[in-house]
C-alpha positions as YAML, in Angstrom:
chain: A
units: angstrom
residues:
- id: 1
  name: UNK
  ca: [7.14, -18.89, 36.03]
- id: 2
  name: UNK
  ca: [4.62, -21.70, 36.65]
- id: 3
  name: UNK
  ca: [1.13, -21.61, 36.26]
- id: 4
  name: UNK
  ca: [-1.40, -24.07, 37.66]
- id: 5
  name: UNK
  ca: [-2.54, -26.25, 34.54]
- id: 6
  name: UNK
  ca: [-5.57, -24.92, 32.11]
- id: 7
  name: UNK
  ca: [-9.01, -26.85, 32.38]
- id: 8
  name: UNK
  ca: [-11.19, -27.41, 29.55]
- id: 9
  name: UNK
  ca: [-14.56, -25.44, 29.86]
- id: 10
  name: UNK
  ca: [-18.02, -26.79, 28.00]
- id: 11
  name: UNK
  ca: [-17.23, -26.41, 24.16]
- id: 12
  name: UNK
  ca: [-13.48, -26.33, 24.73]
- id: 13
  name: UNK
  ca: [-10.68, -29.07, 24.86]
- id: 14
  name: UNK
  ca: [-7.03, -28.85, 26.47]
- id: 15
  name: UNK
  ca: [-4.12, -30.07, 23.86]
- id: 16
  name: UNK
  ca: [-0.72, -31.76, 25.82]
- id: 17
  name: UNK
  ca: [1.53, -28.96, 23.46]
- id: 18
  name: UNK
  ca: [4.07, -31.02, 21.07]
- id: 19
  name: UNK
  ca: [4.86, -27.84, 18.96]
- id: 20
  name: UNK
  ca: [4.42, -24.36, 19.20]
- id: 21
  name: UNK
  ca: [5.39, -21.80, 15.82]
- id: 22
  name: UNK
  ca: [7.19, -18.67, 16.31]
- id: 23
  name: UNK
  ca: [5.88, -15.75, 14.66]
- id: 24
  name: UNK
  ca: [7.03, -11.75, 14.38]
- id: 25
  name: UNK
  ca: [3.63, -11.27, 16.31]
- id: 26
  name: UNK
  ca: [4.53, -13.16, 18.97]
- id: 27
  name: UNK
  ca: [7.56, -10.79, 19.37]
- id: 28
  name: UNK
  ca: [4.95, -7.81, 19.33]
- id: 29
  name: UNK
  ca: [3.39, -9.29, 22.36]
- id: 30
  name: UNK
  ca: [6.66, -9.79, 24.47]
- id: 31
  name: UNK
  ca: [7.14, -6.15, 23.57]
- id: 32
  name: UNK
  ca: [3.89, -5.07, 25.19]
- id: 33
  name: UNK
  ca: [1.66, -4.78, 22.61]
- id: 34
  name: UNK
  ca: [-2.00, -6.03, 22.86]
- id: 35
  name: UNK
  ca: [-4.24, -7.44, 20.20]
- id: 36
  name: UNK
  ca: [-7.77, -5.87, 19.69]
- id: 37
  name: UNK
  ca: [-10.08, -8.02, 21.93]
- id: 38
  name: UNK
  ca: [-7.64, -9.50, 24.71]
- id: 39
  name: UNK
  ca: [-7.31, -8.16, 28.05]
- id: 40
  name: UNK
  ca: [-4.29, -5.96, 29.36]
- id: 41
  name: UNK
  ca: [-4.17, -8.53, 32.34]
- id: 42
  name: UNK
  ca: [-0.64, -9.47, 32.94]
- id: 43
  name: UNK
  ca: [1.09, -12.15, 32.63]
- id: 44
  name: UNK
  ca: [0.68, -12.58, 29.30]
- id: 45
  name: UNK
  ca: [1.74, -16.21, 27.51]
- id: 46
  name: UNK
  ca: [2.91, -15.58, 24.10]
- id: 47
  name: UNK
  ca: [2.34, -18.16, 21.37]
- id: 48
  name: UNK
  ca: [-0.87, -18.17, 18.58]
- id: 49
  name: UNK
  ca: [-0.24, -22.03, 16.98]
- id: 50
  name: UNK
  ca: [0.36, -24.96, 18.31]
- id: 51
  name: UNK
  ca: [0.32, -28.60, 17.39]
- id: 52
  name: UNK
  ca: [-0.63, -31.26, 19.94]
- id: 53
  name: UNK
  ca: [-2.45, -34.21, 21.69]
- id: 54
  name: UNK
  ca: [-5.98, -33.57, 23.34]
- id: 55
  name: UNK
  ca: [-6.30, -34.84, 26.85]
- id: 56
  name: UNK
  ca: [-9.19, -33.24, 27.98]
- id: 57
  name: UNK
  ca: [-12.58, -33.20, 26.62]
- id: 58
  name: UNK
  ca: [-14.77, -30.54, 27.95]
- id: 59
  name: UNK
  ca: [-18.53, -30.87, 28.23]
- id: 60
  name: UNK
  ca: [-20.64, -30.72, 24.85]
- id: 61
  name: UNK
  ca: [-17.75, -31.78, 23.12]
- id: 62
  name: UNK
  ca: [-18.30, -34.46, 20.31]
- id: 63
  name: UNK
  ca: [-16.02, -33.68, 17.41]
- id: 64
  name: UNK
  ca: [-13.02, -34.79, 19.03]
- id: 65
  name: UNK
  ca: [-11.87, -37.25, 21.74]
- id: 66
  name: UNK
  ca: [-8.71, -37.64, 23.78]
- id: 67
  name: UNK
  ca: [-6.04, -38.83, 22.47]
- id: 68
  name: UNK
  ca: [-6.52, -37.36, 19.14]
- id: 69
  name: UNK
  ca: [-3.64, -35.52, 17.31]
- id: 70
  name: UNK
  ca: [-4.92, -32.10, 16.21]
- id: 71
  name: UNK
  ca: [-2.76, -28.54, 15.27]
- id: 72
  name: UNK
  ca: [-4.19, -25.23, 15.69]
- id: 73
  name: UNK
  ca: [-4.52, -21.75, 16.82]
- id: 74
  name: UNK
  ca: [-5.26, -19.20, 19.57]
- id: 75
  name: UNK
  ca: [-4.16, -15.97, 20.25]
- id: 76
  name: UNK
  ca: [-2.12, -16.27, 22.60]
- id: 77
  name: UNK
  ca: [-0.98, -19.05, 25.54]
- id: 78
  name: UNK
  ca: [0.50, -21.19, 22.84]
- id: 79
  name: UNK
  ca: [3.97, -21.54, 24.47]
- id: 80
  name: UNK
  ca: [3.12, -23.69, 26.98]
- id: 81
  name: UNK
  ca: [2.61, -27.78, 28.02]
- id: 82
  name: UNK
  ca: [-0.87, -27.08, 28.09]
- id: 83
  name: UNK
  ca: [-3.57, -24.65, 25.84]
- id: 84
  name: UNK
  ca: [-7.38, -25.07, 26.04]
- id: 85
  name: UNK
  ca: [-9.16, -24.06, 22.82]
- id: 86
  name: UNK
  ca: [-12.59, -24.12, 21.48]
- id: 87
  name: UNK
  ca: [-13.40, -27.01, 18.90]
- id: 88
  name: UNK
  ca: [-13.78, -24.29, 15.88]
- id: 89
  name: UNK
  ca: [-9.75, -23.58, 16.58]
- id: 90
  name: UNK
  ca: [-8.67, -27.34, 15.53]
- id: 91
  name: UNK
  ca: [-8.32, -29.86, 12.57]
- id: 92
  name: UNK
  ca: [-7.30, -32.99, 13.08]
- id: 93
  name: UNK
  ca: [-3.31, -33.63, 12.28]
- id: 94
  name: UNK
  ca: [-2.86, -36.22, 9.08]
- id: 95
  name: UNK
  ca: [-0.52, -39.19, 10.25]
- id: 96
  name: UNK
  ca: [2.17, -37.89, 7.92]
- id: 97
  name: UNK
  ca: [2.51, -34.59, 9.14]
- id: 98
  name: UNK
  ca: [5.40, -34.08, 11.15]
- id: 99
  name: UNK
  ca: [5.03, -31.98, 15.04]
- id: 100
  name: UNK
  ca: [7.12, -29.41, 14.02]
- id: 101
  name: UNK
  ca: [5.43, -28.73, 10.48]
- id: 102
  name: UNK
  ca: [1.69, -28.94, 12.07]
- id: 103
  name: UNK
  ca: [2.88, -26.78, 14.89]
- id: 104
  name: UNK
  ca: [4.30, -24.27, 12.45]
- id: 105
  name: UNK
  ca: [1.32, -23.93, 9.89]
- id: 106
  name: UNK
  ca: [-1.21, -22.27, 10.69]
- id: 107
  name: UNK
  ca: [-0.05, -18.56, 11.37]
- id: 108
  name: UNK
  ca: [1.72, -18.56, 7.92]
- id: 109
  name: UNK
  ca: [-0.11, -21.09, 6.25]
- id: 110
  name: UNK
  ca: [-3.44, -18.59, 6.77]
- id: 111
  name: UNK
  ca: [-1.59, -15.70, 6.09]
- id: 112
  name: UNK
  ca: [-0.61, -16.52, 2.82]
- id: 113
  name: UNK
  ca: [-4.14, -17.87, 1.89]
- id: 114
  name: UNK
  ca: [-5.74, -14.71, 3.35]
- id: 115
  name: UNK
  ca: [-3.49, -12.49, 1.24]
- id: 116
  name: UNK
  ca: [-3.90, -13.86, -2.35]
- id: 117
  name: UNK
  ca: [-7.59, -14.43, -1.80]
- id: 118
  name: UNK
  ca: [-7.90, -10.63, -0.99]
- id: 119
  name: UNK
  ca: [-5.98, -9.49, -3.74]
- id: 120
  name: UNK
  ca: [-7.88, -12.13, -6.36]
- id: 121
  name: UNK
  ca: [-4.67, -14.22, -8.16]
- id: 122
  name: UNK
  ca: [-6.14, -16.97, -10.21]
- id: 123
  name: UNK
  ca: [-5.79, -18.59, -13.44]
- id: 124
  name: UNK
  ca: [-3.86, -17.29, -15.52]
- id: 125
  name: UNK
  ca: [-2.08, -14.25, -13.52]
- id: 126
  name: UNK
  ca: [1.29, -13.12, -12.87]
- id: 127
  name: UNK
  ca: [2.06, -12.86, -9.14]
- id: 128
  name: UNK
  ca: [5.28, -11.34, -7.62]
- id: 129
  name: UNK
  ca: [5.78, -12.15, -4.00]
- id: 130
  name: UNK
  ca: [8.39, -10.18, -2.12]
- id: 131
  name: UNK
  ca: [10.33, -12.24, 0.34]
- id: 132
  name: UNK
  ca: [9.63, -15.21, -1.13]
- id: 133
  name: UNK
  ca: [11.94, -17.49, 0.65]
- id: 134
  name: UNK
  ca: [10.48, -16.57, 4.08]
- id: 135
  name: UNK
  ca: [7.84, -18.41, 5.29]
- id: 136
  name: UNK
  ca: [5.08, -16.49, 4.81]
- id: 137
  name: UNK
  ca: [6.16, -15.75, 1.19]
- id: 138
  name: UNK
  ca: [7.10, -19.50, 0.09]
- id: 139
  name: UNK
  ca: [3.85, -20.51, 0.93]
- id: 140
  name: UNK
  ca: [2.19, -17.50, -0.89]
- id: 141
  name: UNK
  ca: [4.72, -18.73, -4.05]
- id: 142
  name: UNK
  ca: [3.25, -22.26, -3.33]
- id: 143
  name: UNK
  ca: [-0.43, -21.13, -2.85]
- id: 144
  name: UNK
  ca: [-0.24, -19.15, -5.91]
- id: 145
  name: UNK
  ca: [0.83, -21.77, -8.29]
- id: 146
  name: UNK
  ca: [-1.77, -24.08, -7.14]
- id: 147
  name: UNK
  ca: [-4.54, -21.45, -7.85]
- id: 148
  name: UNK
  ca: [-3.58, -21.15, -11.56]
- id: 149
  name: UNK
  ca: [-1.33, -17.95, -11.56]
- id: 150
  name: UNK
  ca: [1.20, -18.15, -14.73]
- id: 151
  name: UNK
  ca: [4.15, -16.95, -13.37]
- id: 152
  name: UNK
  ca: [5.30, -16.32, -10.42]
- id: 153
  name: UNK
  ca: [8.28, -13.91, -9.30]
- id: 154
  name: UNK
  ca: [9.18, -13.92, -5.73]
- id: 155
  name: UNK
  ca: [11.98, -11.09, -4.43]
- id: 156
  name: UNK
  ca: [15.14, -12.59, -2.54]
- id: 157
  name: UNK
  ca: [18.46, -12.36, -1.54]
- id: 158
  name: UNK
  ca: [20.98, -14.63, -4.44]
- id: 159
  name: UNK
  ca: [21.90, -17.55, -1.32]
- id: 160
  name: UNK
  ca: [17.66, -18.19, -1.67]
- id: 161
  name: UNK
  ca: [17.42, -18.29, -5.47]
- id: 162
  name: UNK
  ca: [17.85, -21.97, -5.70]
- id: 163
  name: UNK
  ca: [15.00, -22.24, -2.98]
- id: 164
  name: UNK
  ca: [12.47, -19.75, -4.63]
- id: 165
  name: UNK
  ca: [12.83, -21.64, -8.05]
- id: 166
  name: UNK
  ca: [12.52, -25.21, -6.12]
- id: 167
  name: UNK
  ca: [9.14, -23.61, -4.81]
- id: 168
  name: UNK
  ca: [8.36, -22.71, -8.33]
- id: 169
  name: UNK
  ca: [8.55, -18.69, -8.77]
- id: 170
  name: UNK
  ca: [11.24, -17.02, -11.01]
- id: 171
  name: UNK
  ca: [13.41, -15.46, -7.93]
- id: 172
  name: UNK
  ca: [14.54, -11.87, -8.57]
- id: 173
  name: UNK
  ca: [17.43, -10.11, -6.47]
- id: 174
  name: UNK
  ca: [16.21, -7.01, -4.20]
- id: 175
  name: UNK
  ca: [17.61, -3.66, -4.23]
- id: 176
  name: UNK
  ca: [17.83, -0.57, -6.86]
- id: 177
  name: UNK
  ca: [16.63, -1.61, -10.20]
- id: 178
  name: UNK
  ca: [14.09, -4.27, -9.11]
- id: 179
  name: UNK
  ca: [11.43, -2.23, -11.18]
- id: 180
  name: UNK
  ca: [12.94, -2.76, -14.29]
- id: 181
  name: UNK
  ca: [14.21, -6.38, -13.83]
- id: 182
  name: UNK
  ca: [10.50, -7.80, -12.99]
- id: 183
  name: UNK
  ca: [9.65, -5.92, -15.59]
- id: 184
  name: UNK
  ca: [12.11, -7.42, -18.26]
- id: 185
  name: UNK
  ca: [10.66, -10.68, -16.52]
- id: 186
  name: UNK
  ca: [6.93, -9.91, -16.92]
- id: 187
  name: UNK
  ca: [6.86, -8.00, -20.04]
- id: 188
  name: UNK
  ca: [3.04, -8.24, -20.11]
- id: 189
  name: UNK
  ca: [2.37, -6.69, -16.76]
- id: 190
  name: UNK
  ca: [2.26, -7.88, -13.28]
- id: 191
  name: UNK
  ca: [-1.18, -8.54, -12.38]
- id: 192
  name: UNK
  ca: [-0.77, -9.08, -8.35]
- id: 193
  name: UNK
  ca: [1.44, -8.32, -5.77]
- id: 194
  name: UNK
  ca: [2.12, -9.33, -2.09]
- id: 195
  name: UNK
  ca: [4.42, -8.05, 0.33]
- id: 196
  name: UNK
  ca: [6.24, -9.61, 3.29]
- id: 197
  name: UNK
  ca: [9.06, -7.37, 3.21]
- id: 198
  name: UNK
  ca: [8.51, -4.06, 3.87]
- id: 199
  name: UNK
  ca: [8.09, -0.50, 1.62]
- id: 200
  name: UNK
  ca: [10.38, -1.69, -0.83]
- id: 201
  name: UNK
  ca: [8.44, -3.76, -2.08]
- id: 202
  name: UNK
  ca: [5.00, -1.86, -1.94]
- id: 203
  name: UNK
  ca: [6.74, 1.03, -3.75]
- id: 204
  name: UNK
  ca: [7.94, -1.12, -6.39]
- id: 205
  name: UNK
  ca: [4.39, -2.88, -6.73]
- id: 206
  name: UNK
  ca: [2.65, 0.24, -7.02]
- id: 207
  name: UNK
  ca: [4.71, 0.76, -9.99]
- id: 208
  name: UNK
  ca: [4.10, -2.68, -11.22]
- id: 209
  name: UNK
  ca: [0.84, -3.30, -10.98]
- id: 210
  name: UNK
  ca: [-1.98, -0.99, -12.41]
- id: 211
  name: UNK
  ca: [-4.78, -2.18, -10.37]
- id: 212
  name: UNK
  ca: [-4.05, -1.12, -6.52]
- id: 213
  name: UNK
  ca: [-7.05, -3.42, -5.24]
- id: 214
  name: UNK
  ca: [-4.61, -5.98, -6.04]
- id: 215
  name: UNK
  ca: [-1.70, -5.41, -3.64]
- id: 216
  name: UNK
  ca: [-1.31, -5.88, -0.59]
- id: 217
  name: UNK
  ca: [1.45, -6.13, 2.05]
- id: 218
  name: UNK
  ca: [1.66, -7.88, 6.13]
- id: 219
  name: UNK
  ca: [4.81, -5.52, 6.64]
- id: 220
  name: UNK
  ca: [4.59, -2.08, 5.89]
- id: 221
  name: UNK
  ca: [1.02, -0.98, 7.19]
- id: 222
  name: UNK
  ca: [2.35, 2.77, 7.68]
- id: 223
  name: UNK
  ca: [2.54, 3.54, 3.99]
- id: 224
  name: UNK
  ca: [-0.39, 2.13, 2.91]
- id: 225
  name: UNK
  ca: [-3.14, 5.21, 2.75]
- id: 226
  name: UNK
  ca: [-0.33, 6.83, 0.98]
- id: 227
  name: UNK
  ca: [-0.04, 4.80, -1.96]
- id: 228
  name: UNK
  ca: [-3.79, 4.06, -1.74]
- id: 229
  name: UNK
  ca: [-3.83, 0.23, -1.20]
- id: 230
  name: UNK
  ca: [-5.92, -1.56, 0.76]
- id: 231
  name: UNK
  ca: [-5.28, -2.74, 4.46]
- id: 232
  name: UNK
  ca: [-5.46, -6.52, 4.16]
- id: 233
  name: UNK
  ca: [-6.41, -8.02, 7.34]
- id: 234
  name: UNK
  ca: [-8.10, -11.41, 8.09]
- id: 235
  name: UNK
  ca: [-9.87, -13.88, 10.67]
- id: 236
  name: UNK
  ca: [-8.10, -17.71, 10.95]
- id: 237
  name: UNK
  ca: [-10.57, -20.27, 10.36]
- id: 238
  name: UNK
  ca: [-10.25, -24.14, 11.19]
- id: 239
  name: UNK
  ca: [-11.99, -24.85, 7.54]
- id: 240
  name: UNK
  ca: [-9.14, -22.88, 6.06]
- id: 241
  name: UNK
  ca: [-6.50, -24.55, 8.49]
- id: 242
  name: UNK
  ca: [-8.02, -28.23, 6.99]
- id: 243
  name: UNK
  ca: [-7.40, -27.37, 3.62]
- id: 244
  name: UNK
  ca: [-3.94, -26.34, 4.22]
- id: 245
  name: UNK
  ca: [-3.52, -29.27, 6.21]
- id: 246
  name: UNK
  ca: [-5.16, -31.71, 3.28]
- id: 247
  name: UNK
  ca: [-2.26, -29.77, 1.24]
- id: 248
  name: UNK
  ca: [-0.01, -30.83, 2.72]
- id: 249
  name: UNK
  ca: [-0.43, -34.30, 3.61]
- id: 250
  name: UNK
  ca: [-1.02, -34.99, -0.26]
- id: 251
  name: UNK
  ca: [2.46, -33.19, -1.05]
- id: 252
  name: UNK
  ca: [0.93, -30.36, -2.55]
- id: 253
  name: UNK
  ca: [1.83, -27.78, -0.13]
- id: 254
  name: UNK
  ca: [5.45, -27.86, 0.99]
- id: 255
  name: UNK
  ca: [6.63, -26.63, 4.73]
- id: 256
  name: UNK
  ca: [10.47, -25.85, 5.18]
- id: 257
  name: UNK
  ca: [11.90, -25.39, 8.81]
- id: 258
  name: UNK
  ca: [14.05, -23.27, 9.53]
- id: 259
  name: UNK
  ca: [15.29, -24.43, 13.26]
- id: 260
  name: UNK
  ca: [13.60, -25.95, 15.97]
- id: 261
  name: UNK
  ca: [14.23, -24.72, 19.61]
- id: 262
  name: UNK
  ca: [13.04, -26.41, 22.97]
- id: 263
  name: UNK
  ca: [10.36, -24.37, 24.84]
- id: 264
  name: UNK
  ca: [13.55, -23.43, 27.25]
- id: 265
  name: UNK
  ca: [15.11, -21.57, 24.38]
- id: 266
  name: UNK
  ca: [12.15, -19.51, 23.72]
- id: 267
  name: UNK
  ca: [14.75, -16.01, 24.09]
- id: 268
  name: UNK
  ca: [16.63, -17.79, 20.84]
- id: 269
  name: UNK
  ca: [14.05, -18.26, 18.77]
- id: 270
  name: UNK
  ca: [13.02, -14.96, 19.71]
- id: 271
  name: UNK
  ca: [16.35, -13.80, 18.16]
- id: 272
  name: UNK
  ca: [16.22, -15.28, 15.42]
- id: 273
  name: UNK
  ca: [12.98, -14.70, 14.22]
- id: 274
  name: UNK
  ca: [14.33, -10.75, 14.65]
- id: 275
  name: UNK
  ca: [16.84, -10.94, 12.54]
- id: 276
  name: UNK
  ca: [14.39, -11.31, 9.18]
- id: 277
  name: UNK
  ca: [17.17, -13.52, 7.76]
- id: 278
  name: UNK
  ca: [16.57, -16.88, 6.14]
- id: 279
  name: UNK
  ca: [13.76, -18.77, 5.07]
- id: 280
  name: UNK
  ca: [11.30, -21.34, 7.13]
- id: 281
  name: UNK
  ca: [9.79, -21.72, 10.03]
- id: 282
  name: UNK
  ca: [11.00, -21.59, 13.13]
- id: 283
  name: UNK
  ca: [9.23, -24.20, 15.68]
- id: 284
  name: UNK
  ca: [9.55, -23.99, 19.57]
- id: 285
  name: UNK
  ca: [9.17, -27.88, 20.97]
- id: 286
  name: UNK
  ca: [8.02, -29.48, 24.39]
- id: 287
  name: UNK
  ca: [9.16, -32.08, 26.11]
- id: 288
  name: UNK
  ca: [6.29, -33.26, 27.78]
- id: 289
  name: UNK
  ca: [5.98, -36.48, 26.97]
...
């Protein structure tokens, strides 16, 4: 379907879409759900980051020019040639940073950050990340090793171990017994737990960690007044979105991609994203050079 073009309005700019990341809650929208502040006007236009060059400057609008390279977010409309954006949903892109990785950041990148802030890890702590070669969970790995924490463990499948230990967490295979084996691996305790793959995980936290304050999980939001841990929630910010950015671009924070697909292909990507199998990101791209 084709819409007429978007037009920047007075604090907003319009970004020419290089990249656009593919996220489980972009699925949730195709399916029909809604998120808490946007209209139940159809059509909806999935998509919540994108990467891109602005070509439209919209009036009071000084931080950024056309031309400039920028990657951000929005909650929706991000699967398109064109998405207009207020100036506190942008950073500028660093040269290095390739489309697909700045395209692909921010809805992981945040989540991460926004999940090990909530649950305190710091100096000193050991961390276990479930699904820790996904994307959201190898940047949590990466996030938490930069903050300080000890040891990391990070839950996966055996094909990922070699890819959770290159991120720098001791991997650890799912399944019956996982209890026991984190524990032979963190005889000490486990200080902090996230989740990005479903009860499993919780339940095992909650038997790992003594302090519930300090687990949470983006997954399995049903079971979470039972066990008595806190709903972890949070609001993207472009200061945040810099500093992941600045990560990255000095090779401190690593970005894996999974498979890129062109905008056409949106259904496959779609697909695959459904599956929950493999690690990275997967990255829709325009040709609209």
């Amino acid at each position: 379907m084709e819409f007429p073009d978007p037009q920047a309005g007075p604090g907003q700019v319009r970004v020419r879409v290089k990249a656009a990341g593919v996220q489980h809650y972009d699925c949730s929208i195709r399916s029909g759900w809604t998120p808490p502040g946007v209209s139940e006007q159809l059509p909806k236009i999935p998509g919540n980051e994108f990467a891109g060059i602005i070509d439209q400057v919209g009036d009071g609008v000084t931080e950024f020019t056309a031309g400039t390279e920028v990657l951000g977010y929005s909650l929706l409309n991000c699967y398109a040639e064109y998405v207009v954006v207020g100036v506190d949903q942008l950073v500028k892109k660093p040269a290095n940073m390739p489309w697909e990785v700045a395209g692909g950041l921010t809805g992981n990148g945040q989540g991460a950050y926004i999940a090990l802030r909530a649950i305190g890890v710091g100096e000193g702590d050991t961390v276990l990340i479930h699904g820790a070669a996904g994307s959201l969970g190898s940047y949590a790995v990466q996030l938490a090793k930069l903050w300080g924490a000890k040891t990391v463990i990070g839950t996966a499948s055996e094909s990922n171990h070699d890819y959770v230990r290159s991120l720098g967490a001791i991997p650890v295979t799912y399944g019956e017994g996982l209890v026991e084996r984190v524990r032979a691996l963190a005889p000490d305790g486990v200080d902090a737990a996230f989740d990005t793959a479903g009860a499993e995980g919780v339940r095992a936290s909650v038997e790992l960690v003594e302090d519930r304050n300090r687990i949470c999980t983006f997954v399995a939001y049903d079971i979470i007044e039972e066990l008595g841990i806190p709903a972890v929630r949070g609001v993207r910010s472009a200061a945040r979105l810099a500093e992941l950015a600045g990560l990255h671009a000095s090779g401190k924070l690593r970005t894996t991609i999974r498979q890129t697909f062109p905008l056409e292909q949106v259904q496959a990507a779609h697909r695959l994203i459904e599956t929950r199998h493999g690690g990275g990101e997967i990255v829709l791209t325009m040709d609209n050079d």
